[in-house]
PDB file of C-alpha atoms in Angstrom:
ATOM      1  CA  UNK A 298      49.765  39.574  72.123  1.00 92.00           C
ATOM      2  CA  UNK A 299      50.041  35.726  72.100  1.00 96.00           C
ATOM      3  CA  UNK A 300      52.442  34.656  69.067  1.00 97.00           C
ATOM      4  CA  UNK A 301      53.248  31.276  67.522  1.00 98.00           C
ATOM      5  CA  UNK A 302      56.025  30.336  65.374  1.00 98.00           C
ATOM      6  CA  UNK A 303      56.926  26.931  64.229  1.00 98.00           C
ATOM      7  CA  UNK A 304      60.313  25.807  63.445  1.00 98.00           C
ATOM      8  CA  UNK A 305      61.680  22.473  62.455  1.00 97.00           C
ATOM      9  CA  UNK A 306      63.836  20.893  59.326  1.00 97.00           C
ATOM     10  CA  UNK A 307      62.202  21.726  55.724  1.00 96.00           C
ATOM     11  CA  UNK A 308      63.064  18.708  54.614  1.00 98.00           C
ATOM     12  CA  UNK A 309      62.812  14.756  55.525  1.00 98.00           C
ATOM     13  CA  UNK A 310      63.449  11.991  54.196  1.00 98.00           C
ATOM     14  CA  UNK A 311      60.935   9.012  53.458  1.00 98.00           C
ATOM     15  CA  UNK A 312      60.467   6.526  56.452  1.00 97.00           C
ATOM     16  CA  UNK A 313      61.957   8.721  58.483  1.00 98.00           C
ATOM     17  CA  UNK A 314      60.156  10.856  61.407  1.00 98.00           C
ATOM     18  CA  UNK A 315      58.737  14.533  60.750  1.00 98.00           C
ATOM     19  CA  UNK A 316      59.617  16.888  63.884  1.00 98.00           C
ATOM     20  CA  UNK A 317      58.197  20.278  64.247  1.00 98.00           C
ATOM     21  CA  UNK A 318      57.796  22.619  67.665  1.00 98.00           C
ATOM     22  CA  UNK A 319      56.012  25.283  68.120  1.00 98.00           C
ATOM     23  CA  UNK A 320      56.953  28.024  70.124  1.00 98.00           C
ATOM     24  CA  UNK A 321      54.078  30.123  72.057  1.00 97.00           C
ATOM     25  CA  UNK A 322      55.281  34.267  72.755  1.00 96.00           C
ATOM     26  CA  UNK A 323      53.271  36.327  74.330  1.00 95.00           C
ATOM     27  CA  UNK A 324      51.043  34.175  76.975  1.00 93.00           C
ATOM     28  CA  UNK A 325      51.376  30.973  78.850  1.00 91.00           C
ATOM     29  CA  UNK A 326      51.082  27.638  77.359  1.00 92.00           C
ATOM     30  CA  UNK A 327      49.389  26.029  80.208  1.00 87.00           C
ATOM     31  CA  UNK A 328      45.910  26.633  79.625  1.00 87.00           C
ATOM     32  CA  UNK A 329      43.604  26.355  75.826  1.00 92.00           C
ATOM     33  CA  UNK A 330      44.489  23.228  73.268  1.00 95.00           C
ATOM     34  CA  UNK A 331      47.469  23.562  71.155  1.00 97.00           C
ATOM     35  CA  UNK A 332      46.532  22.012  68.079  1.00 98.00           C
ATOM     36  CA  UNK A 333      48.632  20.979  64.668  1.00 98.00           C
ATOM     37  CA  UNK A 334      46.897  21.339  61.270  1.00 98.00           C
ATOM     38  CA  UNK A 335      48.728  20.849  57.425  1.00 98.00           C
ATOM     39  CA  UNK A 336      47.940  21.827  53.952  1.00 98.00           C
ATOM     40  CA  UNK A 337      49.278  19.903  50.985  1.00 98.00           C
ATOM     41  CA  UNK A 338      50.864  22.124  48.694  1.00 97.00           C
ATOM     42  CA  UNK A 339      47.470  23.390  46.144  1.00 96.00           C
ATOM     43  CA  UNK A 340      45.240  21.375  48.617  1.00 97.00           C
ATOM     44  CA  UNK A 341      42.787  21.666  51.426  1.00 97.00           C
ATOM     45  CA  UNK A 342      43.278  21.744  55.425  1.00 98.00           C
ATOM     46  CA  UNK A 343      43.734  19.138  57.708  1.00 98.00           C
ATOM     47  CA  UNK A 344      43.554  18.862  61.129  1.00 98.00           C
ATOM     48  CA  UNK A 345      46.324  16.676  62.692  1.00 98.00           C
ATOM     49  CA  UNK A 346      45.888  16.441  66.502  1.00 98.00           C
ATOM     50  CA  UNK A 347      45.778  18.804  69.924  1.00 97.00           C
ATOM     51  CA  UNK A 348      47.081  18.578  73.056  1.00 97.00           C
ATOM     52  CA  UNK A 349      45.411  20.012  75.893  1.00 95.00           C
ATOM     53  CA  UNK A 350      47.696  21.958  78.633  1.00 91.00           C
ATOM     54  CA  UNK A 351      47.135  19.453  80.839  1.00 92.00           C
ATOM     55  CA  UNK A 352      48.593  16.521  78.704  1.00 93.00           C
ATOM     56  CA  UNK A 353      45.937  15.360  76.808  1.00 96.00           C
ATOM     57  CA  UNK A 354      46.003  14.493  73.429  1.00 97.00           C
ATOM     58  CA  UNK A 355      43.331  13.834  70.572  1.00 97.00           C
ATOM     59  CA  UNK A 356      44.779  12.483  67.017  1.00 97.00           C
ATOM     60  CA  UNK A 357      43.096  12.399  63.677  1.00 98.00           C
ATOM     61  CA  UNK A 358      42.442   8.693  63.275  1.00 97.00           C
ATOM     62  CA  UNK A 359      43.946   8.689  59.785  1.00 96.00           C
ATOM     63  CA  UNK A 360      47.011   9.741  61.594  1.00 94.00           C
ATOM     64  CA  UNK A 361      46.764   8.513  65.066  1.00 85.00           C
ATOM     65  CA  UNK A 362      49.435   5.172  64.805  1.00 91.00           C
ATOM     66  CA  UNK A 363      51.683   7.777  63.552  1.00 97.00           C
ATOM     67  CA  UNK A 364      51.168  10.748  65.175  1.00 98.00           C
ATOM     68  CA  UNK A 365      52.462  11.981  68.651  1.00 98.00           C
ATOM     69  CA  UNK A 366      51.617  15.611  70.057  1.00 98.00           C
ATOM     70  CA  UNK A 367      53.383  16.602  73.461  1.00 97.00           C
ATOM     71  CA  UNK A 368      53.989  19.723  75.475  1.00 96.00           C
ATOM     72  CA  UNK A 369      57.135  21.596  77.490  1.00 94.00           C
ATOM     73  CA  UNK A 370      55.689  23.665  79.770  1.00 92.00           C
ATOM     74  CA  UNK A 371      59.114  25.304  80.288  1.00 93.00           C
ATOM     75  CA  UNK A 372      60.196  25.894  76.856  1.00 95.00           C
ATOM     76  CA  UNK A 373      56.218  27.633  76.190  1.00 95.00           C
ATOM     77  CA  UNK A 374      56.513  24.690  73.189  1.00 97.00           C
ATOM     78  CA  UNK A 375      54.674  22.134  71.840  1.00 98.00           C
ATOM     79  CA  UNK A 376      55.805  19.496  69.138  1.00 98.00           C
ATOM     80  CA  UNK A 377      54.977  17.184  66.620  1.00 98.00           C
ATOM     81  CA  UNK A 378      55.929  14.359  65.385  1.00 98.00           C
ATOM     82  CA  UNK A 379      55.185  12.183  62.524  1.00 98.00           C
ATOM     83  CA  UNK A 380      57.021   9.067  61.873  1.00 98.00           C
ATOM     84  CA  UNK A 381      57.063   7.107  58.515  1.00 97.00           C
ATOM     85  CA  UNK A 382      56.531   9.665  56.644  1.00 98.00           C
ATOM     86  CA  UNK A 383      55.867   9.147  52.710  1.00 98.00           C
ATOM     87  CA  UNK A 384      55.481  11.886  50.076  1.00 98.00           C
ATOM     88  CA  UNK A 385      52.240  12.452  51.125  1.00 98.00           C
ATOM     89  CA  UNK A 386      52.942  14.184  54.420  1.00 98.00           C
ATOM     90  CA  UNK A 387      54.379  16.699  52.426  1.00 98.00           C
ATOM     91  CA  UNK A 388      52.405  20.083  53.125  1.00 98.00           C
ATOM     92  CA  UNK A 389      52.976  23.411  54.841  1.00 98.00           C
ATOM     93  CA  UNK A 390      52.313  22.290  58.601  1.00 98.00           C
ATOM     94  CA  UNK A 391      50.207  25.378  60.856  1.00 98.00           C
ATOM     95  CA  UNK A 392      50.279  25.148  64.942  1.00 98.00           C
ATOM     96  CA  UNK A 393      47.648  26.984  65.868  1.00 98.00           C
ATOM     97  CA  UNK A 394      45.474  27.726  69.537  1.00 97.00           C
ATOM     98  CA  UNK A 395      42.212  26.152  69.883  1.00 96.00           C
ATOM     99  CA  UNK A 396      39.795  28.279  72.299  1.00 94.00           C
ATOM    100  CA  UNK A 397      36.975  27.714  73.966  1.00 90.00           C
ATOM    101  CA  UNK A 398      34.357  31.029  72.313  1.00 86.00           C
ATOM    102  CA  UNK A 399      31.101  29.879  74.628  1.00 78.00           C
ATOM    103  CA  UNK A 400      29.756  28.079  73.438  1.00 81.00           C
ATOM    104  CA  UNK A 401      32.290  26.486  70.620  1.00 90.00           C
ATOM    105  CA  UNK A 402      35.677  26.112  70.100  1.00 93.00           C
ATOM    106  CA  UNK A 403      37.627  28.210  67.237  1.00 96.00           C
ATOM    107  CA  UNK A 404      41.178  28.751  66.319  1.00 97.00           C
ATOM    108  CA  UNK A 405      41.944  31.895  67.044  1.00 96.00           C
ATOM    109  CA  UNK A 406      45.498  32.344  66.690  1.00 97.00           C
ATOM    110  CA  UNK A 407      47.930  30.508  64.084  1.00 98.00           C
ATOM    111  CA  UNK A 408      51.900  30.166  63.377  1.00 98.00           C
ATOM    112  CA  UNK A 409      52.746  31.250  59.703  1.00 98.00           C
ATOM    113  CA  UNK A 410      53.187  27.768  59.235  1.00 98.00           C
ATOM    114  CA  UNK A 411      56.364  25.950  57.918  1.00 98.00           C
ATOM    115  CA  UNK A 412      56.915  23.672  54.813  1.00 98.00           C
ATOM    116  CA  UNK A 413      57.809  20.497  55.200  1.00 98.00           C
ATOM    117  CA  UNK A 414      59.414  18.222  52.216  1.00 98.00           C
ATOM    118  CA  UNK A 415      59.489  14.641  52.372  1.00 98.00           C
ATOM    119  CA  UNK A 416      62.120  13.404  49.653  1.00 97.00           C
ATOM    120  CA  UNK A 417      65.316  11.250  49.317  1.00 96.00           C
TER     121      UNK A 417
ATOM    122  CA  UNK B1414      33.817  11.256  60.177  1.00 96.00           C
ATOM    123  CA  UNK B1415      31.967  14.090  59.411  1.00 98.00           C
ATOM    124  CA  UNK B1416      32.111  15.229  55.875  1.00 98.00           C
ATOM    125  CA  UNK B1417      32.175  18.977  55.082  1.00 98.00           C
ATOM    126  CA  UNK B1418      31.323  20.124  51.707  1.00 98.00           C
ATOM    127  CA  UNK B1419      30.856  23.668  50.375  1.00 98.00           C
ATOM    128  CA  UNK B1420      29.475  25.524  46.898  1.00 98.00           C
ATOM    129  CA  UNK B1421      30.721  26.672  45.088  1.00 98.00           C
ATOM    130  CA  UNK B1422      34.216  25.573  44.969  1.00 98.00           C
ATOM    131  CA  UNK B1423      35.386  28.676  43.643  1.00 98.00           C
ATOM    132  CA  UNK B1424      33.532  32.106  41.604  1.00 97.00           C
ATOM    133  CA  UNK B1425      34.204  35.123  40.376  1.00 97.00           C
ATOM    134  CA  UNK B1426      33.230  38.439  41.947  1.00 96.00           C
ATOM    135  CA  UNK B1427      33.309  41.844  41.511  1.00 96.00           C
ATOM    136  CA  UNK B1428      34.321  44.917  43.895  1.00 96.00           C
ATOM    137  CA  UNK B1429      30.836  45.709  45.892  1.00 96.00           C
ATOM    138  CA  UNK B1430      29.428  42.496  45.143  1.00 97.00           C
ATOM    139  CA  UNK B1431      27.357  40.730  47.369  1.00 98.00           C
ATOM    140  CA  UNK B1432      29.290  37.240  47.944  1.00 98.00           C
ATOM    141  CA  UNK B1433      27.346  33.643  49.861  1.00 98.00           C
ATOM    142  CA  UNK B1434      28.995  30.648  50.347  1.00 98.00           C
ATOM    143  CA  UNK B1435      27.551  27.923  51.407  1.00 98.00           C
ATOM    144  CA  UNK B1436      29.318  24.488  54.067  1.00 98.00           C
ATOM    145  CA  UNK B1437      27.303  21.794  54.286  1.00 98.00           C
ATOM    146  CA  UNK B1438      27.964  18.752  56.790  1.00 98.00           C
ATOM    147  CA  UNK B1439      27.070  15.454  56.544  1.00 98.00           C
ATOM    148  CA  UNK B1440      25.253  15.094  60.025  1.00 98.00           C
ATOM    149  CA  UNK B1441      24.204  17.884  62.197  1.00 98.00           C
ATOM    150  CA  UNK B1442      26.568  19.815  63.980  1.00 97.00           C
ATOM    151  CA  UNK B1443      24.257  22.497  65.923  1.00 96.00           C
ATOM    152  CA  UNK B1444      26.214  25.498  65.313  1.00 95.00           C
ATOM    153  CA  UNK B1445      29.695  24.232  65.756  1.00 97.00           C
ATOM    154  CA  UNK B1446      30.792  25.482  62.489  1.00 97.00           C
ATOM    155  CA  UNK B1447      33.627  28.215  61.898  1.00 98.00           C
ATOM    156  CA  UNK B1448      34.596  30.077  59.124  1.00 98.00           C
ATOM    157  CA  UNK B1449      37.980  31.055  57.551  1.00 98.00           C
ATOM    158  CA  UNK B1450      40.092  32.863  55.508  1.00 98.00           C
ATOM    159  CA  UNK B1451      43.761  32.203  53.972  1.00 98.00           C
ATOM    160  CA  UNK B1452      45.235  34.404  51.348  1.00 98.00           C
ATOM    161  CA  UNK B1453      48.132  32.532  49.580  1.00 96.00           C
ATOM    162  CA  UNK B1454      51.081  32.132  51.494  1.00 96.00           C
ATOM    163  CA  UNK B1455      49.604  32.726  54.705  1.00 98.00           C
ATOM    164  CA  UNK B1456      47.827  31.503  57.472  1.00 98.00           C
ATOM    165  CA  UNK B1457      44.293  31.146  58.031  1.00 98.00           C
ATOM    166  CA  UNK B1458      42.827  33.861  60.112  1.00 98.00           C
ATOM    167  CA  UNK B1459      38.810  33.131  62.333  1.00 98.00           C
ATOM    168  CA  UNK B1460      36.170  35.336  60.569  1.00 98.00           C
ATOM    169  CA  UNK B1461      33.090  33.671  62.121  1.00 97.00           C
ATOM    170  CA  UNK B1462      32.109  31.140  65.475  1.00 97.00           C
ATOM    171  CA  UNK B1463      29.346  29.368  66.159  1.00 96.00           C
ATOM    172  CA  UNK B1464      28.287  29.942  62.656  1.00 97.00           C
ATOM    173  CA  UNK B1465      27.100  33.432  63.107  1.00 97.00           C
ATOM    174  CA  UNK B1466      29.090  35.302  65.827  1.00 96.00           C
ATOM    175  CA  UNK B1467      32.232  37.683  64.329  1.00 97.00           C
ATOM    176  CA  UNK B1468      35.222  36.965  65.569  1.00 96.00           C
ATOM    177  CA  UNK B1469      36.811  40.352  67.271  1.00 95.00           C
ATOM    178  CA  UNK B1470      38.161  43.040  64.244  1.00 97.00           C
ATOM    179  CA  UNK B1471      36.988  41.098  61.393  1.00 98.00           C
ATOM    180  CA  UNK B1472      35.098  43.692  59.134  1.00 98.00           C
ATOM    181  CA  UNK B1473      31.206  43.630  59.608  1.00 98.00           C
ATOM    182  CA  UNK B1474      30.894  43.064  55.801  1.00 98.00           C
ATOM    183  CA  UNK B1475      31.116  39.020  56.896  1.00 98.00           C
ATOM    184  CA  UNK B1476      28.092  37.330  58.358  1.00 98.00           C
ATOM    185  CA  UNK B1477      27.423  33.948  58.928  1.00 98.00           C
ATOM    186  CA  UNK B1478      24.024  32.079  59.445  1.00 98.00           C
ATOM    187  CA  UNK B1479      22.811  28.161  59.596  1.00 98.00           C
ATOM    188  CA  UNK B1480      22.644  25.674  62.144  1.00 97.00           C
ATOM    189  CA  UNK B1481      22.579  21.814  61.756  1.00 98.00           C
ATOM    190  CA  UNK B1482      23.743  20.777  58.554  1.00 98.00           C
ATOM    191  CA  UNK B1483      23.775  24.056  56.293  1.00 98.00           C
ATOM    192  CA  UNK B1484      25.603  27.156  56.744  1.00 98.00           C
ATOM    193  CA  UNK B1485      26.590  30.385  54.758  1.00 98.00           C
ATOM    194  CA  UNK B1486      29.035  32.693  54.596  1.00 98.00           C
ATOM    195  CA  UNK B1487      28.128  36.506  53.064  1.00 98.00           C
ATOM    196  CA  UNK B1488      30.592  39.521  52.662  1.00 98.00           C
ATOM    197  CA  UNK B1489      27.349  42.045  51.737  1.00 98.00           C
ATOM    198  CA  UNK B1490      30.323  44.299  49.862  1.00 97.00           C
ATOM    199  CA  UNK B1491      33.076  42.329  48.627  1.00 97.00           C
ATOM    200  CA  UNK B1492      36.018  44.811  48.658  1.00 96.00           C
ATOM    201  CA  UNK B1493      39.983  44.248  47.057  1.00 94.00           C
ATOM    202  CA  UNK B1494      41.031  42.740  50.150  1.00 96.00           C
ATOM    203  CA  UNK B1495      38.462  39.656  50.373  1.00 97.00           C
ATOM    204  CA  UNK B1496      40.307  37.638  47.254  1.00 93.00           C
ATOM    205  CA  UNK B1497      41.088  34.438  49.621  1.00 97.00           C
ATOM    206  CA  UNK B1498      39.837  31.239  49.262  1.00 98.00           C
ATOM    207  CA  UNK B1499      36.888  30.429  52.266  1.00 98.00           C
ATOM    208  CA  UNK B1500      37.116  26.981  54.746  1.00 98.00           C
ATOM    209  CA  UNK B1501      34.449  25.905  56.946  1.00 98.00           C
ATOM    210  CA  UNK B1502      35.412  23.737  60.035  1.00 98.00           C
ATOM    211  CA  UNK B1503      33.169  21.930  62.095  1.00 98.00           C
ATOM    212  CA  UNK B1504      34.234  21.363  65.756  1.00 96.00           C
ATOM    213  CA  UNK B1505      31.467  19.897  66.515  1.00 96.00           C
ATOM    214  CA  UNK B1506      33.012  15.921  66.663  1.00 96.00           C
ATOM    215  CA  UNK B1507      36.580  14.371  66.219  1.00 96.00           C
ATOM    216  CA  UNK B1508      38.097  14.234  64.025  1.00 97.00           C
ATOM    217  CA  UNK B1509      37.773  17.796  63.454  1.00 98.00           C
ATOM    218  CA  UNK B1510      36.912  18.814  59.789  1.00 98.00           C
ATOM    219  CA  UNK B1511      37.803  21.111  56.632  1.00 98.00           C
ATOM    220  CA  UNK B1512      35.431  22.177  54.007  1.00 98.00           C
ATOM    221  CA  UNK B1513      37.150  22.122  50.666  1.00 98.00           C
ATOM    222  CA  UNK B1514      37.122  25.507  50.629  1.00 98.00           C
ATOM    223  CA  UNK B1515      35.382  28.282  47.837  1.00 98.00           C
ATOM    224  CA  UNK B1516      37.864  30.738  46.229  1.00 98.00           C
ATOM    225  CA  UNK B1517      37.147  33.797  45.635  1.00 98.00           C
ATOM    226  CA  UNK B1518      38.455  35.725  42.828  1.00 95.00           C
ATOM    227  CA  UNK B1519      38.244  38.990  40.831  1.00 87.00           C
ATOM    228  CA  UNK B1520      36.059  38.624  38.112  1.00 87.00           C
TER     229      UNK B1520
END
């Protein structure tokens, strides 16, 4: 059964750049869209980006100058990072799998998520 | 971007009741809409697909229906374990977007 987990510092501080990886148990990494989404504490969802297992990437635009998503095929990771970060990126950050359910697309599995603090 | 929206934003329900909740988007989306579930603290977990289709071992209790720009979510019986707060998603165009989300409570 395909597992992810997140991992990465809880906190950061302002201006500097958010790092987060995702490690996938359970199944291969090279195939389906590995995808980052966050929730500010009390607050909605938002989707940050995916990267596809062959290396493409798609970014939120209110991200995107900000935002890179990349892939280790040999670690079974993907990561995320997020530079100048401000208060505002802080949120409980989800990885999550992105499938294709004919003839949509769905998350079907998610990390527990991690919570990340941006503060001096 | 597409906007999501969804009514109500959060309500009050009993064991047994019969729960709808409705997404709306701000263009169409043919049936590229999803449906959610997060209990506090944890992650969300895929109830419904293409707006009507259960996702494998989610209770048949949930049913989704809509296409274009309005969808709904019912649980026909709500039981203990349905307290969560509800997100739509469409995946229909980037970027990719949230409903606000409908809480559901015990009344």
């Amino acid at each position: 059964q395909v597992q992810l987990q997140e991992s990465g510092p809880g906190l950061v501080k302002p201006s500097e750049t958010l790092s987060l990886s995702c490690t996938v148990s359970g199944g291969s990494i090279s195939t389906y869209y590995w995808t980052w989404i966050r929730q500010p504490p009390g607050k909605g969802l938002e989707w940050i980006g995916y990267i596809y297992y062959t290396g493409n990437t798609k970014y939120n635009p209110s991200l995107k100058s900000r935002v890179t998503i990349s892939l280790d095929t040999s670690k079974n990771q993907f990561s995320l990072k997020l530079s100048s970060v401000t208060a505002a990126d802080t949120a409980v950050y989800y990885c999550a799998r992105r499938v294709a359910v004919r003839p949509v697309y769905a998350f079907d599995i998610w990390g527990q998520g991690t919570m990340v603090t941006v503060s001096s | 971007a597409i906007q999501m929206t969804q009514s109500p934003s959060s309500l009050s329900a009993s064991v047994g009741d019969r729960v709808t909740i409705t997404c709306r988007s701000s263009q169409g989306i043919k049936n590229d809409l999803g449906w959610y579930q997060q209990k506090p603290g944890k992650a969300p977990k895929l109830l419904i697909y293409a707006a009507s289709s259960l996702q494998s071992g989610v209770p048949s209790r949930f049913s989704g229906s809509g296409s274009g720009t309005d969808f709904t979510l019912t649980i026909s019986s709500l039981q203990p374990e349905d307290f969560a707060t509800y997100y739509c998603l469409q995946d229909y165009d980037y970027p990719l977007t949230f409903g606000p989300g409908t809480k559901v409570d015990i009344k």
